[in-house]
Short mmCIF file of C-alpha atoms and ligand atoms in Angstrom, two decimals:
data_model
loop_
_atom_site.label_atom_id
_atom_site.label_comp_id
_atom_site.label_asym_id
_atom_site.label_seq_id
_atom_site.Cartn_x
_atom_site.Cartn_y
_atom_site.Cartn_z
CA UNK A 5 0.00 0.00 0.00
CA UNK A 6 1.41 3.38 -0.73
CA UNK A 7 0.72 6.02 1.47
CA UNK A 8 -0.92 9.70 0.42
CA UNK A 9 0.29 12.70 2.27
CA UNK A 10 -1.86 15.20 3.26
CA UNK A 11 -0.68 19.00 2.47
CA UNK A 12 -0.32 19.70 6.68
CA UNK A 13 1.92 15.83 6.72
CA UNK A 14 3.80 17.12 3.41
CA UNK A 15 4.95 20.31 5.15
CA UNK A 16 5.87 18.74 8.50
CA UNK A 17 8.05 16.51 5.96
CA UNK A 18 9.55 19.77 4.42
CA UNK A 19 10.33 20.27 8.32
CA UNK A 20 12.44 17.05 8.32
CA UNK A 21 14.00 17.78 4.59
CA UNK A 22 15.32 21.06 5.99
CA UNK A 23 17.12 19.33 8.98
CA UNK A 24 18.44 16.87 6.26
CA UNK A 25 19.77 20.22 3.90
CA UNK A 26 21.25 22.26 6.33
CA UNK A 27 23.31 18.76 7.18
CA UNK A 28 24.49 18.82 4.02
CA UNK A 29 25.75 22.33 3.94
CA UNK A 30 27.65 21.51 6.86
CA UNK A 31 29.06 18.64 4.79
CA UNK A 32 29.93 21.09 1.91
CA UNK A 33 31.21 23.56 4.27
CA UNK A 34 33.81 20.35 6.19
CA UNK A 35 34.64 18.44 3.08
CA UNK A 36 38.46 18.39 2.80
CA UNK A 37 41.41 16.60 2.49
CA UNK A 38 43.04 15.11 5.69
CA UNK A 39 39.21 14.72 7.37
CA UNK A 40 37.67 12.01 8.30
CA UNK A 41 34.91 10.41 7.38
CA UNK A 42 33.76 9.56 11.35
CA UNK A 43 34.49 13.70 11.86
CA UNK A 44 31.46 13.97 8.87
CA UNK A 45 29.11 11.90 10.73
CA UNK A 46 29.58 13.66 14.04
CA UNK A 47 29.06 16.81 12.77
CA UNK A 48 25.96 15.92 11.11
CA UNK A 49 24.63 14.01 13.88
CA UNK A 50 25.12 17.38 15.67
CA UNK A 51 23.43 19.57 13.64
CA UNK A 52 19.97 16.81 13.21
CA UNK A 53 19.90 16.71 17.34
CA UNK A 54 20.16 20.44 17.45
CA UNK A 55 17.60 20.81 15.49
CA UNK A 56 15.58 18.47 17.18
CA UNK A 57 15.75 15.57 15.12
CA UNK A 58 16.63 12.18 15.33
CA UNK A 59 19.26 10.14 12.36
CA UNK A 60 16.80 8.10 10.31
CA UNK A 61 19.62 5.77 9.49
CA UNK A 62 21.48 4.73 13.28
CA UNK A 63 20.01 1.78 14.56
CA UNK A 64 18.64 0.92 11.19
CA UNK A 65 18.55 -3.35 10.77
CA UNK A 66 20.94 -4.77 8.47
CA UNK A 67 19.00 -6.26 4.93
CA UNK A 68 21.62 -9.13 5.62
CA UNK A 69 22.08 -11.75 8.26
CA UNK A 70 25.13 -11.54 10.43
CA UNK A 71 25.48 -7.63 9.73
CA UNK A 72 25.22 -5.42 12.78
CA UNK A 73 22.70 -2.84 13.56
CA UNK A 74 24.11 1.02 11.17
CA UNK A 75 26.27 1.84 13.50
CA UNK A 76 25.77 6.17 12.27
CA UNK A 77 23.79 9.18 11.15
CA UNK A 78 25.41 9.42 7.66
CA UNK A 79 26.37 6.88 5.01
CA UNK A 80 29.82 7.99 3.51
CA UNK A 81 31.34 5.95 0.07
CA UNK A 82 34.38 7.01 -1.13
CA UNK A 83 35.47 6.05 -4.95
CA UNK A 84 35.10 3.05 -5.74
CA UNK A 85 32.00 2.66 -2.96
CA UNK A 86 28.79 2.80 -4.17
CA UNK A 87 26.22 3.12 -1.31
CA UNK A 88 26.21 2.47 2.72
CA UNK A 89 29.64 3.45 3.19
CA UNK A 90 30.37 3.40 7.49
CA UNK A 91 32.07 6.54 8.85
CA UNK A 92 35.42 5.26 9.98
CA UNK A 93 39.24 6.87 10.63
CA UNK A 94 39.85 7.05 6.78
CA UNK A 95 40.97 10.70 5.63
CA UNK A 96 39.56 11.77 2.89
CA UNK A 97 41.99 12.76 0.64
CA UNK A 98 42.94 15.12 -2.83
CA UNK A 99 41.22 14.01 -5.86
CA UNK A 100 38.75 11.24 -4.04
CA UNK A 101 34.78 11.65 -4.07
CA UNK A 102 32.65 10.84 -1.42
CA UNK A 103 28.65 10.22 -1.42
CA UNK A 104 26.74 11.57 1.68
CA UNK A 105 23.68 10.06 2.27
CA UNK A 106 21.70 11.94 5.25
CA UNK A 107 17.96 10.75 6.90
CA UNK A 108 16.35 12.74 9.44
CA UNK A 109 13.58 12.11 11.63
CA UNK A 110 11.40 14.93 13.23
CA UNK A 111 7.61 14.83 14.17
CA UNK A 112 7.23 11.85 12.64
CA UNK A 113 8.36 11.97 9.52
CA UNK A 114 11.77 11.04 7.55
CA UNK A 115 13.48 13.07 5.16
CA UNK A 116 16.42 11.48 2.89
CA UNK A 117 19.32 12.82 0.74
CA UNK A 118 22.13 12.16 -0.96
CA UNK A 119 24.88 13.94 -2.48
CA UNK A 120 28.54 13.65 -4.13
CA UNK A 121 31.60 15.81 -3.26
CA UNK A 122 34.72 16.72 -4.57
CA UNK A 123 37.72 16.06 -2.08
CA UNK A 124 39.96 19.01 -3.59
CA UNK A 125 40.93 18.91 -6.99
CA UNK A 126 39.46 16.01 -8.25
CA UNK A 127 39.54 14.50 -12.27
CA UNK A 128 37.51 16.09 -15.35
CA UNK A 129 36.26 12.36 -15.15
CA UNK A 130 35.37 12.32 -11.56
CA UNK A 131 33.89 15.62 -12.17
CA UNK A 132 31.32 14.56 -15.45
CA UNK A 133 30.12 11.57 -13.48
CA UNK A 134 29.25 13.77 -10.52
CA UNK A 135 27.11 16.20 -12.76
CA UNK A 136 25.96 13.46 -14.74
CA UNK A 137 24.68 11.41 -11.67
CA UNK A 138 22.75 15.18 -10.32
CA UNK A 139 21.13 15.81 -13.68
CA UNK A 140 19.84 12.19 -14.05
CA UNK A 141 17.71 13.30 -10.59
CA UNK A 142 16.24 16.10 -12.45
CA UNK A 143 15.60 14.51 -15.44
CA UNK A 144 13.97 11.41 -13.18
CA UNK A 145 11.79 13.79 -11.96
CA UNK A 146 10.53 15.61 -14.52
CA UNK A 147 8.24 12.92 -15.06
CA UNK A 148 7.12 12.38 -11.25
CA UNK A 149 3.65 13.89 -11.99
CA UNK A 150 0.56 12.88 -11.11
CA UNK A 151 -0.79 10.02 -13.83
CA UNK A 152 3.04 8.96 -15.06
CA UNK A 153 3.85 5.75 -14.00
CA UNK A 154 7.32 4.73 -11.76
CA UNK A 155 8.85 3.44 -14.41
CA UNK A 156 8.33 6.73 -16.49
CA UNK A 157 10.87 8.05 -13.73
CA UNK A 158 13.21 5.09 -13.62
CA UNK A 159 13.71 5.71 -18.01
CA UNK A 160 14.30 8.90 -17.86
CA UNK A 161 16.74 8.27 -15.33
CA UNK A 162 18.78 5.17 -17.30
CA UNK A 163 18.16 7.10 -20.43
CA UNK A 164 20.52 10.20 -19.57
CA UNK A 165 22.65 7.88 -17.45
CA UNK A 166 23.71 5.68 -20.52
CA UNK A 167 23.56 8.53 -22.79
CA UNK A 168 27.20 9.01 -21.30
CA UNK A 169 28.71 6.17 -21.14
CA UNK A 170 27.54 5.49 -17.35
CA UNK A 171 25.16 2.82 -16.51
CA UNK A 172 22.34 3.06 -13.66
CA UNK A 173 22.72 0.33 -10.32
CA UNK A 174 20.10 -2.14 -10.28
CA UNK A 175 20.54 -3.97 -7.04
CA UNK A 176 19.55 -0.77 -4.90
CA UNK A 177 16.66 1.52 -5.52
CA UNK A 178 14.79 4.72 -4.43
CA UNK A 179 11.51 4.25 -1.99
CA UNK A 180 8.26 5.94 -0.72
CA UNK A 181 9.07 7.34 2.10
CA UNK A 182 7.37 9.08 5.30
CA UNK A 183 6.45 7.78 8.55
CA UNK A 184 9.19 5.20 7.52
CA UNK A 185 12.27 5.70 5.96
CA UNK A 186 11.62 3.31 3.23
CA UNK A 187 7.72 2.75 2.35
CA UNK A 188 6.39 1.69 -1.02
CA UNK A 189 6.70 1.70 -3.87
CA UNK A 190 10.22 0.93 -4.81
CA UNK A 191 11.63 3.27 -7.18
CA UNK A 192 14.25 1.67 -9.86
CA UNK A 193 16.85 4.02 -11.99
CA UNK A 194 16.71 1.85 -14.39
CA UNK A 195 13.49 0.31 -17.08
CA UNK A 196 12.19 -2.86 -14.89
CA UNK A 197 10.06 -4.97 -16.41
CA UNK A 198 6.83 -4.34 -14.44
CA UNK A 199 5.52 -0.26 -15.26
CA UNK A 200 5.20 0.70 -11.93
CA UNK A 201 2.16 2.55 -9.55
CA UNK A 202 0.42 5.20 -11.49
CA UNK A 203 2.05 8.31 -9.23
CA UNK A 204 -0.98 10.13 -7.24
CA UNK A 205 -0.51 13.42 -5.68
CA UNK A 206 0.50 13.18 -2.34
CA UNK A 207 2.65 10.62 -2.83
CA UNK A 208 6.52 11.13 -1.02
CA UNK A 209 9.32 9.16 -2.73
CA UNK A 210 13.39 9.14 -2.40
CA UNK A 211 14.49 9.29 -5.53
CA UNK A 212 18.06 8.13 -5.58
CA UNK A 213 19.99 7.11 -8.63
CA UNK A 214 23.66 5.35 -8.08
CA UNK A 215 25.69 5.79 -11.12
CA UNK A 216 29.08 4.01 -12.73
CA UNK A 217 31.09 4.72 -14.29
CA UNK A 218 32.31 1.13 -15.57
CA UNK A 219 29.63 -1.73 -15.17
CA UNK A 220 26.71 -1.34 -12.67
CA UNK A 221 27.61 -4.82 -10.92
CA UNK A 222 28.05 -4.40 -7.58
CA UNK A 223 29.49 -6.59 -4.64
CA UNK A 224 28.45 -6.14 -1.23
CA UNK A 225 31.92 -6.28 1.58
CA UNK A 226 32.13 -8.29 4.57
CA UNK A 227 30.79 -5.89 6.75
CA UNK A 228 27.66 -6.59 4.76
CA UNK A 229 26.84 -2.56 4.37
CA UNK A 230 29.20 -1.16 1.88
CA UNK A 231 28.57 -1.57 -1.24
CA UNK A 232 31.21 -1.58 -3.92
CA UNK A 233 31.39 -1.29 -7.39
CA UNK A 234 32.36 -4.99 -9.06
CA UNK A 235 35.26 -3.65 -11.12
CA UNK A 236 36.52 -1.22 -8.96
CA UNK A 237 35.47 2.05 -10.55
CA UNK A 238 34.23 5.26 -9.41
CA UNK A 239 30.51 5.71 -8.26
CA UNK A 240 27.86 8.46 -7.72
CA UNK A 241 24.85 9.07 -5.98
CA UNK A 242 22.25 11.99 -5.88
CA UNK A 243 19.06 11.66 -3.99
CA UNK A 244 16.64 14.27 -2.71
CA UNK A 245 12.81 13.44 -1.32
CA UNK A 246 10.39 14.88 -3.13
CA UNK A 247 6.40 15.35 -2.98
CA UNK A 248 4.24 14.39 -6.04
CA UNK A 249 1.66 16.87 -7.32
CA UNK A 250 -0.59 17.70 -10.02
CA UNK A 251 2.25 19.50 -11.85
CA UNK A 252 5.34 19.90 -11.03
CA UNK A 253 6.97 17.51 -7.84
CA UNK A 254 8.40 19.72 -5.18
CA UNK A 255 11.64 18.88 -3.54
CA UNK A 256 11.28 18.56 0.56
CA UNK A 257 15.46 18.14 1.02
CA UNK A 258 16.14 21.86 -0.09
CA UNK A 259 16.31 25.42 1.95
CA UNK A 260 14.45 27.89 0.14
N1 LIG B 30 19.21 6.53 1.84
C1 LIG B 30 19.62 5.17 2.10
C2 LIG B 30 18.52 4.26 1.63
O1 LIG B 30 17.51 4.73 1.22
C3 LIG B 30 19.99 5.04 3.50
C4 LIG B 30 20.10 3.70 4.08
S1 LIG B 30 21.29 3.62 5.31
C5 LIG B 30 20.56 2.72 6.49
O2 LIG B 30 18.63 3.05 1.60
F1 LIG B 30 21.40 2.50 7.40
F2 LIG B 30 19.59 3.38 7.01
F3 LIG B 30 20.09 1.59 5.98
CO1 LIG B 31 17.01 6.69 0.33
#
């Protein structure tokens, strides 16, 4: 069952978005070589508590037997690391990207985000894939209106994605989201062979696509949360929630 958001539940979610984006600007803001990526998460777990929120993702069950409970408020994946990165005593340094990925919760309601950075001065390459991987979102949702189906998203995404060269993860997905982190319906970046829900207004979804740049096989490490890519090139991810409508979708992860 999806889950329809009122217009009072769709602005308490903007509340929780907010608490998300100003995390991220303190990301932007720390992002440098010779930091760690544990130093990210506790600054970001300070600036959700301060503003009276809780981390969506700390405590969150692992998908995966044997894999402990996420041990922190943000997901950080370097390179080659695709999604679910754990904060740790790696420095971050010149030239590497790193993925963010930020949940808050606050009056009942998640928001979720994602973003790449450069570390420094990073490669034209690096660089294109980052863009690439941002636009895709965009493009994605230009078609999140009410009476397009999912999977009118999830092409739009894969088409720009492969348009360059990159290809579009298929292992992990975008979500409804709301009261939980991840609700129905699941959100592919990439054409699946069922069409999807017909998208209603009202309607919250993370819409997340992880992009290679070599072959969008992935391999999950021991730890059984990071996820790498399979031949050990780069990766990006871009996510923001966003709230259906009648025209255009509004983005809840933003400051206006
Ligand atoms: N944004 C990620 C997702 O939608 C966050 C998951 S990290 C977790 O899957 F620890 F919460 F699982
Ligand atoms: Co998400």
């Amino acid at each position: 069952m999806i889950s329809i958001k009122s217009k009072n539940e769709i602005d308490l979610m903007r509340k929780a978005g907010e608490v998300v984006a100003l995390a991220h600007k303190k990301i932007e803001e720390s992002i440098k070589p010779g930091v760690t990526t544990a130093e990210l998460d506790r600054l970001v777990e300070e600036v959700i508590r301060k503003n009276g929120a809780i981390p969506s993702f700390k405590g969150y069950k692992c998908p995966y037997p044997g894999g402990i409970d996420y041990p922190s408020s943000i997901c950080a994946s370097v390179n080659n690391e695709v999604v679910h990165g754990i904060p740790g005593l790696r420095e971050l340094k010149d030239g590497d990207i790193i993925s963010i990925d930020i949940g808050a919760y606050l009056n009942g309601f998640h928001g979720d985000a994602a973003r790449t950075f450069a570390v420094g001065k990073i490669s034209p390459e690096a660089e294109k894939l980052i863009e690439v991987t941002k636009q895709s979102f965009f493009e994605g949702i230009k078609n999140a209106v009410e009476g397009n189906r999912i999977i009118d998203i999830s092409s739009a995404i894969e088409d720009y994605v492969t348009s360059y060269g990159y290809t579009a993860v298929r292992e992990y997905v975008g979500h409804g989201i709301g009261r939980e982190m991840h609700e129905e319906p699941q959100i592919p970046n990439y054409r699946s062979r069922e069409r999807g829900h017909r998208l209603q207004r009202g309607m919250t979804l993370a819409v997340e696509p992880m992009v290679n740049e070599g072959t969008y096989r992935v391999e999950l490490l021991n730890n059984k949360w990071t996820v790498v890519t399979a031949d050990g090139k780069l990766s990006a991810h871009y996510e923001n929630t966003i709230a259906v409508t009648e025209k255009e979708p509004v983005i809840l992860t933003i400051l206006d």
